Structure formats: C-alpha cells, structure tokens
C-alpha cells in the first residue's frame, strides 16, 4: 500500500466508474473458459499465469493464477462483479443462452432501477448480469435512489428477439459489490474518505456512486459481519480498478486498501 492518502488518490477524480476487476483463481483454464463460454467475453491477452478478458478490446476481468490460494466465503472480498449490458433485449438473449447451457442461476431480481440475473463461476465468485432501466424512470427519495428486490419477469425477458453471440458492444462492469466487516466503517471509507455519494442504505448494506448512478460500489455484511483483514492467500478479489472520467486528474497507478484489505486502484 502506498503512503498517499485516500483523498489524494481518489476523491479529486469523481466521477469515476469501474474499469476492471482482478481475481485470484486456482484453475486459470477453467475460470477463463467459463467467462468466455458463458459470459461471452473476448480473450485480450494472457501469459499462462494470468488472463485478461473483455469486450471489443476493453479489459473487464483479469484472472491471476495462484494454485495455492484458498476460498474464504465469510471473509471480506468480492460479493459479485456486475456486468452491465447495453439493452434489456441483451439480457433476455443471455438468459436463453444460459438456460440452453444449463447454467445454474442463483437469483433473479427486479431492482426498479435495473433487472438482474445472478450466478457464480466455478470457484464461487459471484456474478450479476444486468440491464438498467432508463434513468428518467428511476425514483428518488431526497438524495437517495429508490431500489428494491422484487420478482423478475423472466417470461418477458425470454421473448427478446435474436440470439446471444457473445458480450455485446458496450458491455461494461457497471458496479462491484463487496463483502466487508462492518457498515459504519465501510461508509466512512467509501463515502467520507473515497468521496463517493451514498445512494441507498438497507439493513447490512450500503450503496455508493458518483455522477448520480444508482451505485458503482456496494458493501454488505450478509456473509461477513465482523470480518477482519482479508487473508493474503484468499481466492477471489485481488484488485478493484477504478477509471476516472477526467484523465488529467486520474493520479494513475495509485492504490489504497479499505479497512479489510480490499485493494482499490485508480487506472
């Protein structure tokens, strides 16, 4: 970790978005194949010990091999990486693709601001595939975005025309949801120090963004209440990379850790 303060690193670059997520994996070939075959990501580069996947030349996921790493499901780290598709029809096409390949889903929700499908990769890393509703339709309660978790209209989604042929142009990581040890400390870091706006709060979870988005980062304690520092030999999150919309102010390459050792880097 650098000696630069968090505010020197990130708070002056808002608004920001998610650039990519780096994961430590035990079986690079297995996980790489999953993200390409099931999510439709493109191979961008790889050395045999790491693999970068994305869409249209834009890196979204970096996989780093560590055969000695271990899963710690109740530790701080990644809850899910959320891939934002450009259109609702893309989500419907992916749903049919996943069903045809017998992908085991772990959830499906209407969040009012978005529609989302959930699954896990073969090493247990959480994944969300979602499409936003038009921003003009989002509801607000003061400075907070109104979100909920309601049943998703799967039948309507499945009626999307066309076939899934891979992650469509414009696919990005819309947000990342993290496991942390305590919500007050998470808010102090991501809002007070990192400079994100708090957009929503529910029991055991807080949501943060810049630029009025519903959330770029979320933190929860649903599986990790009371967690301490993230184990050094853990599989899962290796690094969350942020991208500034103002490159002149990006302070590129700076890294900080949250109170549980989740690494945040400015690209």
Tab-separated table of C-alpha atoms in Angstrom:
chain	number	residue	atom	x	y	z
A	1	UNK	CA	0.000	0.000	0.000
A	2	UNK	CA	1.287	3.436	-0.865
A	3	UNK	CA	1.733	6.212	1.667
A	4	UNK	CA	-0.534	8.545	-0.307
A	5	UNK	CA	-3.744	9.454	1.496
A	6	UNK	CA	-7.040	8.180	0.149
A	7	UNK	CA	-8.176	11.696	-0.705
A	8	UNK	CA	-5.002	12.317	-2.709
A	9	UNK	CA	-5.674	9.127	-4.608
A	10	UNK	CA	-9.355	9.120	-5.431
A	11	UNK	CA	-11.582	11.850	-4.032
A	12	UNK	CA	-10.429	14.517	-6.504
A	13	UNK	CA	-11.236	12.395	-9.571
A	14	UNK	CA	-15.003	11.979	-9.206
A	15	UNK	CA	-16.989	10.986	-11.083
A	16	UNK	CA	-15.442	7.582	-11.543
A	17	UNK	CA	-16.604	4.250	-12.898
A	18	UNK	CA	-15.447	0.642	-12.677
A	19	UNK	CA	-12.614	-0.142	-15.060
A	20	UNK	CA	-11.977	-3.803	-14.318
A	21	UNK	CA	-11.886	-6.436	-11.586
A	22	UNK	CA	-8.851	-8.644	-10.945
A	23	UNK	CA	-9.488	-12.082	-9.438
A	24	UNK	CA	-7.128	-14.604	-7.896
A	25	UNK	CA	-8.108	-18.060	-9.172
A	26	UNK	CA	-6.811	-21.564	-8.604
A	27	UNK	CA	-7.645	-23.002	-12.028
A	28	UNK	CA	-6.940	-20.355	-14.659
A	29	UNK	CA	-8.016	-22.510	-17.607
A	30	UNK	CA	-11.337	-23.490	-16.040
A	31	UNK	CA	-12.298	-19.984	-14.958
A	32	UNK	CA	-11.072	-18.392	-18.172
A	33	UNK	CA	-13.161	-20.799	-20.228
A	34	UNK	CA	-16.219	-20.033	-18.100
A	35	UNK	CA	-16.062	-16.272	-18.605
A	36	UNK	CA	-15.536	-16.725	-22.331
A	37	UNK	CA	-18.048	-19.502	-22.959
A	38	UNK	CA	-20.825	-18.475	-20.556
A	39	UNK	CA	-20.450	-14.689	-20.400
A	40	UNK	CA	-19.166	-14.298	-23.955
A	41	UNK	CA	-16.083	-12.247	-23.076
A	42	UNK	CA	-13.205	-11.979	-25.557
A	43	UNK	CA	-9.635	-13.116	-24.948
A	44	UNK	CA	-7.466	-9.988	-24.914
A	45	UNK	CA	-4.124	-11.224	-23.607
A	46	UNK	CA	-2.529	-13.827	-21.370
A	47	UNK	CA	0.836	-15.057	-20.152
A	48	UNK	CA	-0.040	-18.533	-18.895
A	49	UNK	CA	-0.160	-17.200	-15.340
A	50	UNK	CA	-2.779	-14.533	-15.997
A	51	UNK	CA	-5.546	-13.869	-18.469
A	52	UNK	CA	-7.289	-10.636	-19.455
A	53	UNK	CA	-10.799	-10.870	-20.858
A	54	UNK	CA	-13.162	-8.163	-22.036
A	55	UNK	CA	-15.255	-6.851	-24.883
A	56	UNK	CA	-14.134	-5.017	-28.001
A	57	UNK	CA	-10.576	-4.682	-26.739
A	58	UNK	CA	-11.676	-3.213	-23.399
A	59	UNK	CA	-10.402	-5.257	-20.443
A	60	UNK	CA	-13.085	-6.144	-17.899
A	61	UNK	CA	-11.752	-9.128	-15.963
A	62	UNK	CA	-8.164	-10.025	-15.127
A	63	UNK	CA	-7.588	-13.554	-13.831
A	64	UNK	CA	-4.412	-14.263	-11.860
A	65	UNK	CA	-3.379	-17.855	-11.215
A	66	UNK	CA	-2.453	-18.971	-7.674
A	67	UNK	CA	-2.896	-22.715	-7.238
A	68	UNK	CA	-2.178	-22.426	-3.500
A	69	UNK	CA	-4.919	-19.873	-2.831
A	70	UNK	CA	-7.952	-20.883	-0.784
A	71	UNK	CA	-11.610	-19.796	-0.640
A	72	UNK	CA	-12.779	-17.918	2.445
A	73	UNK	CA	-16.530	-17.444	1.881
A	74	UNK	CA	-17.082	-15.422	5.067
A	75	UNK	CA	-14.070	-13.148	4.679
A	76	UNK	CA	-14.037	-9.646	3.259
A	77	UNK	CA	-13.717	-9.575	-0.503
A	78	UNK	CA	-15.925	-9.935	-3.557
A	79	UNK	CA	-19.675	-10.457	-3.276
A	80	UNK	CA	-20.240	-10.092	-7.009
A	81	UNK	CA	-18.995	-8.458	-10.180
A	82	UNK	CA	-21.902	-6.917	-12.085
A	83	UNK	CA	-21.733	-6.891	-15.891
A	84	UNK	CA	-23.966	-4.184	-17.363
A	85	UNK	CA	-25.432	-5.000	-20.766
A	86	UNK	CA	-26.486	-2.154	-23.094
A	87	UNK	CA	-30.123	-3.187	-23.545
A	88	UNK	CA	-32.832	-5.263	-21.888
A	89	UNK	CA	-33.015	-7.451	-25.005
A	90	UNK	CA	-29.338	-8.356	-24.467
A	91	UNK	CA	-30.264	-9.604	-21.009
A	92	UNK	CA	-33.080	-11.688	-22.450
A	93	UNK	CA	-30.826	-13.192	-25.093
A	94	UNK	CA	-28.232	-14.046	-22.422
A	95	UNK	CA	-30.921	-15.667	-20.260
A	96	UNK	CA	-31.874	-18.034	-23.085
A	97	UNK	CA	-28.180	-18.719	-23.751
A	98	UNK	CA	-27.606	-19.586	-20.090
A	99	UNK	CA	-30.661	-21.835	-19.991
A	100	UNK	CA	-29.518	-23.708	-23.105
A	101	UNK	CA	-26.161	-24.366	-21.454
A	102	UNK	CA	-27.792	-25.440	-18.194
A	103	UNK	CA	-26.143	-22.655	-16.209
A	104	UNK	CA	-27.202	-22.809	-12.589
A	105	UNK	CA	-28.657	-19.457	-11.591
A	106	UNK	CA	-28.532	-18.223	-8.000
A	107	UNK	CA	-31.130	-15.476	-8.321
A	108	UNK	CA	-33.182	-13.136	-10.494
A	109	UNK	CA	-34.441	-9.751	-9.305
A	110	UNK	CA	-36.192	-6.579	-10.368
A	111	UNK	CA	-34.405	-3.748	-8.537
A	112	UNK	CA	-36.643	-0.983	-10.001
A	113	UNK	CA	-33.590	0.760	-11.482
A	114	UNK	CA	-32.418	-2.436	-13.170
A	115	UNK	CA	-33.215	-6.059	-13.945
A	116	UNK	CA	-30.631	-8.606	-12.832
A	117	UNK	CA	-29.669	-12.258	-13.073
A	118	UNK	CA	-27.233	-13.885	-10.652
A	119	UNK	CA	-24.847	-16.842	-10.842
A	120	UNK	CA	-21.428	-17.982	-9.635
A	121	UNK	CA	-18.313	-19.023	-11.511
A	122	UNK	CA	-16.831	-22.490	-10.817
A	123	UNK	CA	-14.735	-21.141	-7.920
A	124	UNK	CA	-17.684	-19.424	-6.278
A	125	UNK	CA	-17.101	-15.830	-7.376
A	126	UNK	CA	-20.431	-14.037	-7.566
A	127	UNK	CA	-21.609	-12.623	-10.888
A	128	UNK	CA	-24.513	-10.343	-11.756
A	129	UNK	CA	-25.669	-9.838	-15.340
A	130	UNK	CA	-27.995	-6.861	-15.599
A	131	UNK	CA	-29.591	-4.151	-17.706
A	132	UNK	CA	-30.538	-0.717	-16.425
A	133	UNK	CA	-33.932	0.817	-16.820
A	134	UNK	CA	-33.898	4.331	-18.342
A	135	UNK	CA	-32.513	6.778	-15.798
A	136	UNK	CA	-35.547	9.038	-16.243
A	137	UNK	CA	-37.695	6.253	-14.720
A	138	UNK	CA	-35.656	5.947	-11.513
A	139	UNK	CA	-37.417	7.108	-8.377
A	140	UNK	CA	-35.721	9.163	-5.671
A	141	UNK	CA	-36.386	9.837	-2.022
A	142	UNK	CA	-34.460	13.025	-1.447
A	143	UNK	CA	-30.866	12.326	-2.472
A	144	UNK	CA	-31.353	8.559	-2.338
A	145	UNK	CA	-32.191	6.264	-5.245
A	146	UNK	CA	-35.194	4.039	-4.600
A	147	UNK	CA	-34.241	0.395	-5.137
A	148	UNK	CA	-35.943	-2.837	-4.145
A	149	UNK	CA	-35.653	-6.593	-4.684
A	150	UNK	CA	-38.767	-7.873	-6.432
A	151	UNK	CA	-39.548	-10.924	-8.609
A	152	UNK	CA	-38.168	-10.586	-12.118
A	153	UNK	CA	-40.423	-11.010	-15.165
A	154	UNK	CA	-38.441	-13.859	-16.721
A	155	UNK	CA	-41.105	-14.699	-19.287
A	156	UNK	CA	-40.937	-11.189	-20.719
A	157	UNK	CA	-37.143	-11.301	-20.841
A	158	UNK	CA	-37.143	-14.578	-22.753
A	159	UNK	CA	-39.179	-13.013	-25.549
A	160	UNK	CA	-36.216	-10.891	-26.687
A	161	UNK	CA	-35.537	-11.297	-30.397
A	162	UNK	CA	-32.280	-12.645	-31.772
A	163	UNK	CA	-29.568	-14.896	-30.390
A	164	UNK	CA	-26.737	-14.380	-27.935
A	165	UNK	CA	-23.479	-14.202	-29.901
A	166	UNK	CA	-21.189	-13.002	-27.112
A	167	UNK	CA	-20.985	-9.956	-24.889
A	168	UNK	CA	-22.421	-7.110	-26.985
A	169	UNK	CA	-20.600	-3.906	-27.821
A	170	UNK	CA	-20.817	-1.534	-24.885
A	171	UNK	CA	-20.734	-4.205	-22.163
A	172	UNK	CA	-19.031	-2.830	-19.044
A	173	UNK	CA	-18.718	-3.620	-15.371
A	174	UNK	CA	-21.487	-1.438	-14.026
A	175	UNK	CA	-20.789	-1.993	-10.350
A	176	UNK	CA	-18.988	-4.188	-7.867
A	177	UNK	CA	-20.480	-5.460	-4.630
A	178	UNK	CA	-18.043	-6.141	-1.790
A	179	UNK	CA	-18.161	-8.105	1.435
A	180	UNK	CA	-16.947	-6.077	4.426
A	181	UNK	CA	-16.803	-6.464	8.177
A	182	UNK	CA	-18.983	-3.532	9.260
A	183	UNK	CA	-21.202	-0.981	7.508
A	184	UNK	CA	-20.265	2.159	9.514
A	185	UNK	CA	-16.577	1.651	8.722
A	186	UNK	CA	-17.426	0.935	5.078
A	187	UNK	CA	-19.371	4.180	4.837
A	188	UNK	CA	-16.531	6.104	6.475
A	189	UNK	CA	-14.105	4.760	3.880
A	190	UNK	CA	-16.095	4.748	0.646
A	191	UNK	CA	-18.116	7.921	1.270
A	192	UNK	CA	-16.157	10.094	3.696
A	193	UNK	CA	-12.647	9.219	2.514
A	194	UNK	CA	-13.047	7.981	-1.060
A	195	UNK	CA	-15.608	10.635	-1.906
A	196	UNK	CA	-18.468	8.520	-3.245
A	197	UNK	CA	-22.065	9.628	-2.685
A	198	UNK	CA	-24.284	7.366	-0.581
A	199	UNK	CA	-27.202	6.466	-2.845
A	200	UNK	CA	-29.069	3.886	-0.747
A	201	UNK	CA	-28.905	2.042	2.557
A	202	UNK	CA	-30.702	-1.099	3.655
A	203	UNK	CA	-30.075	-3.393	6.639
A	204	UNK	CA	-26.470	-4.618	6.457
A	205	UNK	CA	-25.697	-2.916	3.133
A	206	UNK	CA	-24.775	0.481	1.716
A	207	UNK	CA	-24.573	1.681	-1.888
A	208	UNK	CA	-22.217	4.318	-3.305
A	209	UNK	CA	-21.781	6.096	-6.632
A	210	UNK	CA	-20.629	9.186	-8.449
A	211	UNK	CA	-22.435	11.172	-11.127
A	212	UNK	CA	-25.934	10.183	-9.993
A	213	UNK	CA	-25.671	6.488	-10.907
A	214	UNK	CA	-27.627	4.085	-8.684
A	215	UNK	CA	-24.367	2.522	-7.485
A	216	UNK	CA	-20.832	1.844	-8.633
A	217	UNK	CA	-19.831	0.133	-5.377
A	218	UNK	CA	-21.902	-1.626	-2.742
A	219	UNK	CA	-20.802	-3.097	0.580
A	220	UNK	CA	-22.590	-5.656	2.723
A	221	UNK	CA	-22.114	-7.820	5.804
A	222	UNK	CA	-24.630	-10.532	4.903
A	223	UNK	CA	-21.922	-13.239	4.917
A	224	UNK	CA	-19.042	-11.342	6.509
A	225	UNK	CA	-20.209	-9.461	9.624
A	226	UNK	CA	-17.260	-8.907	11.938
A	227	UNK	CA	-14.689	-9.966	9.336
A	228	UNK	CA	-11.133	-8.793	9.871
A	229	UNK	CA	-8.385	-8.297	7.322
A	230	UNK	CA	-8.741	-10.296	4.139
A	231	UNK	CA	-6.454	-13.379	4.171
A	232	UNK	CA	-3.391	-12.951	1.970
A	233	UNK	CA	-3.896	-16.401	0.419
A	234	UNK	CA	-7.570	-15.914	-0.479
A	235	UNK	CA	-9.080	-16.653	-3.843
A	236	UNK	CA	-11.434	-14.052	-5.252
A	237	UNK	CA	-10.870	-10.325	-5.299
A	238	UNK	CA	-7.288	-9.296	-5.978
A	239	UNK	CA	-7.963	-5.708	-7.003
A	240	UNK	CA	-10.789	-3.362	-7.924
A	241	UNK	CA	-9.649	-0.903	-10.587
A	242	UNK	CA	-11.454	2.430	-10.959
A	243	UNK	CA	-11.359	4.657	-14.027
A	244	UNK	CA	-11.634	8.439	-13.865
A	245	UNK	CA	-13.693	10.274	-16.436
A	246	UNK	CA	-11.131	13.123	-16.221
A	247	UNK	CA	-7.802	11.507	-17.219
A	248	UNK	CA	-5.888	14.669	-16.340
A	249	UNK	CA	-6.862	14.209	-12.705
A	250	UNK	CA	-6.629	10.432	-12.504
A	251	UNK	CA	-3.448	10.101	-10.425
A	252	UNK	CA	-2.911	6.912	-12.398
A	253	UNK	CA	-1.477	3.875	-10.667
A	254	UNK	CA	-2.247	4.914	-7.087
A	255	UNK	CA	-3.599	2.186	-4.802
A	256	UNK	CA	-5.300	2.134	-1.415
A	257	UNK	CA	-6.823	-0.588	0.744
A	258	UNK	CA	-10.156	-0.391	2.513
A	259	UNK	CA	-10.243	-1.338	6.243
A	260	UNK	CA	-10.434	-5.054	5.340
A	261	UNK	CA	-7.649	-5.125	2.763
A	262	UNK	CA	-9.796	-4.872	-0.377
A	263	UNK	CA	-7.395	-3.229	-2.822
A	264	UNK	CA	-8.638	-0.197	-4.801
A	265	UNK	CA	-6.519	1.155	-7.671
A	266	UNK	CA	-7.026	4.155	-9.928
A	267	UNK	CA	-6.388	3.257	-13.572
